[in-house]
Short mmCIF file of C-alpha atoms in Angstrom, two decimals:
data_model
loop_
_atom_site.label_atom_id
_atom_site.label_comp_id
_atom_site.label_asym_id
_atom_site.label_seq_id
_atom_site.Cartn_x
_atom_site.Cartn_y
_atom_site.Cartn_z
CA MET A 5 -0.29 -0.23 -0.01
CA ILE A 6 2.58 2.25 1.18
CA HIS A 7 4.37 1.64 -2.60
CA ARG A 8 1.38 2.60 -4.29
CA PHE A 9 1.21 6.11 -1.90
CA PHE A 10 4.44 7.32 -3.71
CA PHE A 11 4.11 5.83 -7.37
CA THR A 12 4.02 8.72 -10.19
CA ARG A 13 5.02 8.80 -13.51
CA GLU A 14 7.99 10.97 -14.52
CA SER A 15 5.60 13.76 -16.35
CA LEU A 16 5.96 17.81 -16.17
CA ALA A 17 1.91 18.01 -15.86
CA PRO A 18 1.75 17.08 -12.26
CA LEU A 19 4.75 19.10 -11.36
CA PHE A 20 3.17 22.40 -12.90
CA LEU A 21 0.24 21.27 -11.00
CA ARG A 22 1.91 21.11 -7.69
CA ILE A 23 3.76 24.38 -7.97
CA GLY A 24 0.68 26.39 -9.25
CA LEU A 25 -1.63 25.04 -6.53
CA ALA A 26 1.16 25.42 -3.82
CA ILE A 27 1.74 29.17 -5.11
CA CYS A 28 -2.01 30.03 -4.75
CA ILE A 29 -2.66 28.39 -1.66
CA PHE A 30 0.38 28.68 0.57
CA PRO A 31 -0.44 32.46 1.02
CA HIS A 32 -3.77 31.70 2.70
CA GLY A 33 -2.11 28.82 4.83
CA ALA A 34 0.54 31.23 5.93
CA GLN A 35 -2.14 33.90 6.62
CA LYS A 36 -4.05 31.59 8.91
CA LEU A 37 -1.06 29.74 10.75
CA MET A 38 1.58 32.83 11.09
CA GLY A 39 -0.47 36.03 9.98
CA TRP A 40 1.74 36.24 6.84
CA PHE A 41 0.39 38.05 4.01
CA GLY A 42 -1.63 40.74 6.29
CA GLY A 43 -3.29 37.65 8.14
CA VAL A 44 -4.62 37.30 11.69
CA GLY A 45 -2.79 34.14 12.73
CA TYR A 46 -3.69 31.21 14.24
CA GLU A 47 -5.63 32.08 17.18
CA ALA A 48 -7.93 34.39 15.36
CA SER A 49 -8.28 31.58 12.48
CA MET A 50 -9.32 29.02 14.86
CA ASP A 51 -11.77 31.50 16.47
CA PHE A 52 -13.00 32.39 13.30
CA LEU A 53 -13.48 28.89 11.82
CA VAL A 54 -14.74 27.42 15.36
CA ASN A 55 -16.90 29.86 17.06
CA THR A 56 -18.36 32.05 13.36
CA ALA A 57 -17.96 29.73 10.56
CA GLU A 58 -18.92 26.85 13.05
CA PHE A 59 -16.59 24.23 12.18
CA PRO A 60 -15.60 21.37 14.29
CA ALA A 61 -12.25 22.50 16.19
CA ALA A 62 -10.24 19.49 14.87
CA LEU A 63 -11.37 20.15 11.05
CA ALA A 64 -10.32 23.71 11.37
CA PHE A 65 -7.01 23.12 12.67
CA LEU A 66 -6.71 20.30 9.76
CA ALA A 67 -7.71 22.70 7.19
CA ILE A 68 -5.22 25.40 8.54
CA VAL A 69 -2.09 22.98 8.88
CA SER A 70 -3.33 21.57 4.86
CA GLU A 71 -2.84 24.78 3.52
CA PHE A 72 0.56 25.76 5.06
CA PHE A 73 2.04 22.53 5.09
CA GLY A 74 0.54 21.07 2.55
CA SER A 75 1.60 23.78 -0.15
CA ILE A 76 5.53 22.96 1.41
CA ALA A 77 4.75 19.48 0.49
CA LEU A 78 3.54 20.04 -2.98
CA VAL A 79 6.31 22.15 -4.19
CA LEU A 80 8.96 19.43 -2.63
CA GLY A 81 6.36 16.74 -4.02
CA LEU A 82 6.59 14.82 -1.01
CA GLY A 83 3.48 13.04 -0.30
CA THR A 84 1.87 14.53 -2.88
CA ARG A 85 -1.54 12.52 -2.48
CA LEU A 86 -1.85 13.59 1.00
CA ALA A 87 -1.29 17.21 0.92
CA ALA A 88 -3.50 17.41 -2.25
CA PHE A 89 -6.16 15.65 -0.24
CA GLY A 90 -6.11 17.51 2.49
CA ILE A 91 -5.83 20.90 0.10
CA THR A 92 -8.96 19.53 -1.92
CA CYS A 93 -11.11 18.91 1.21
CA THR A 94 -10.43 22.13 2.62
CA LEU A 95 -11.13 24.16 -0.92
CA THR A 96 -14.31 21.83 -1.58
CA VAL A 97 -15.90 23.05 1.73
CA ALA A 98 -14.40 26.72 1.19
CA GLY A 99 -16.23 26.80 -2.31
CA TRP A 100 -19.36 25.49 -0.79
CA THR A 101 -19.37 28.29 1.99
CA HIS A 102 -19.12 30.95 -1.12
CA ARG A 103 -22.50 29.22 -3.17
CA GLU A 104 -24.49 32.28 -2.19
CA ILE A 105 -22.20 34.41 -3.83
CA GLY A 106 -22.29 32.91 -7.18
CA PHE A 107 -19.69 31.62 -9.36
CA PHE A 108 -17.59 34.69 -10.48
CA MET A 109 -14.65 36.14 -8.44
CA ASN A 110 -15.25 39.60 -7.08
CA TRP A 111 -13.89 41.65 -9.74
CA PHE A 112 -15.37 45.06 -9.84
CA GLY A 113 -16.36 44.94 -5.81
CA ASN A 114 -20.10 44.82 -6.27
CA GLN A 115 -20.77 41.53 -4.58
CA GLY A 116 -20.90 40.37 -0.92
CA GLY A 117 -17.87 38.67 -1.41
CA GLU A 118 -16.14 36.37 -3.72
CA GLY A 119 -17.48 33.70 -5.93
CA PHE A 120 -16.53 29.98 -6.04
CA GLU A 121 -14.91 29.28 -9.35
CA TYR A 122 -11.28 29.73 -7.69
CA HIS A 123 -12.30 27.04 -5.80
CA ILE A 124 -13.30 24.68 -8.74
CA LEU A 125 -9.82 25.10 -10.22
CA ALA A 126 -8.32 24.36 -7.10
CA VAL A 127 -10.06 21.12 -6.16
CA SER A 128 -9.76 20.13 -9.86
CA MET A 129 -5.86 20.45 -9.45
CA GLY A 130 -5.83 18.66 -6.43
CA LEU A 131 -8.13 15.64 -7.71
CA SER A 132 -5.35 15.65 -10.46
CA LEU A 133 -2.68 15.50 -8.25
CA LEU A 134 -4.26 12.45 -5.87
CA LEU A 135 -4.76 10.67 -9.29
CA PHE A 136 -1.27 11.10 -10.90
CA GLY A 137 0.78 11.80 -7.93
CA GLY A 138 3.70 14.19 -7.92
CA GLY A 139 5.36 13.93 -10.94
CA ALA A 140 8.74 14.48 -12.53
CA TRP A 141 11.11 16.26 -9.92
CA SER A 142 9.16 14.98 -6.92
CA ALA A 143 10.57 13.45 -3.58
CA ASP A 144 7.52 10.88 -4.05
CA SER A 145 9.37 9.59 -7.28
CA TRP A 146 12.55 9.40 -5.71
CA VAL A 147 11.18 7.67 -2.25
CA TYR A 148 9.17 5.33 -4.79
CA ASP A 149 12.58 4.08 -6.60
CA ARG A 150 13.78 3.19 -3.23
CA ILE A 151 11.31 1.27 -2.11
CA ASP A 152 10.74 -0.23 -5.67
CA ASP A 153 14.25 -1.80 -5.06
#
């Protein structure tokens, strides 16, 4: 089973998916965990997710960890499937919470928030990485080669 977890083909497509998804998600995780990029940090993020958004504390914690550490794992291509799973679950829920706003991003500032189109893209990228693994230049590939021997 662990052998299959690290399996990937030496394709460039997952590499581009990994890097693109990590670049988009890392700042969100850094806002929530570290307070970087104008974020509020861990305690305020947990307070909002648990008390305002009414998510269970364990799921709120996993969402923050998935965004921050999952993005780093994607850049490295280490545990790509697990990182993609966490980010995909987080962005699926986030997209669902934006459903009343509508599909489109708030380009002109005339909506009550952002739509869910971004979430669809991120979830699609995450699902692709779940299926295909880390691809070329991934630590997963290196691990797989050592397990395979």
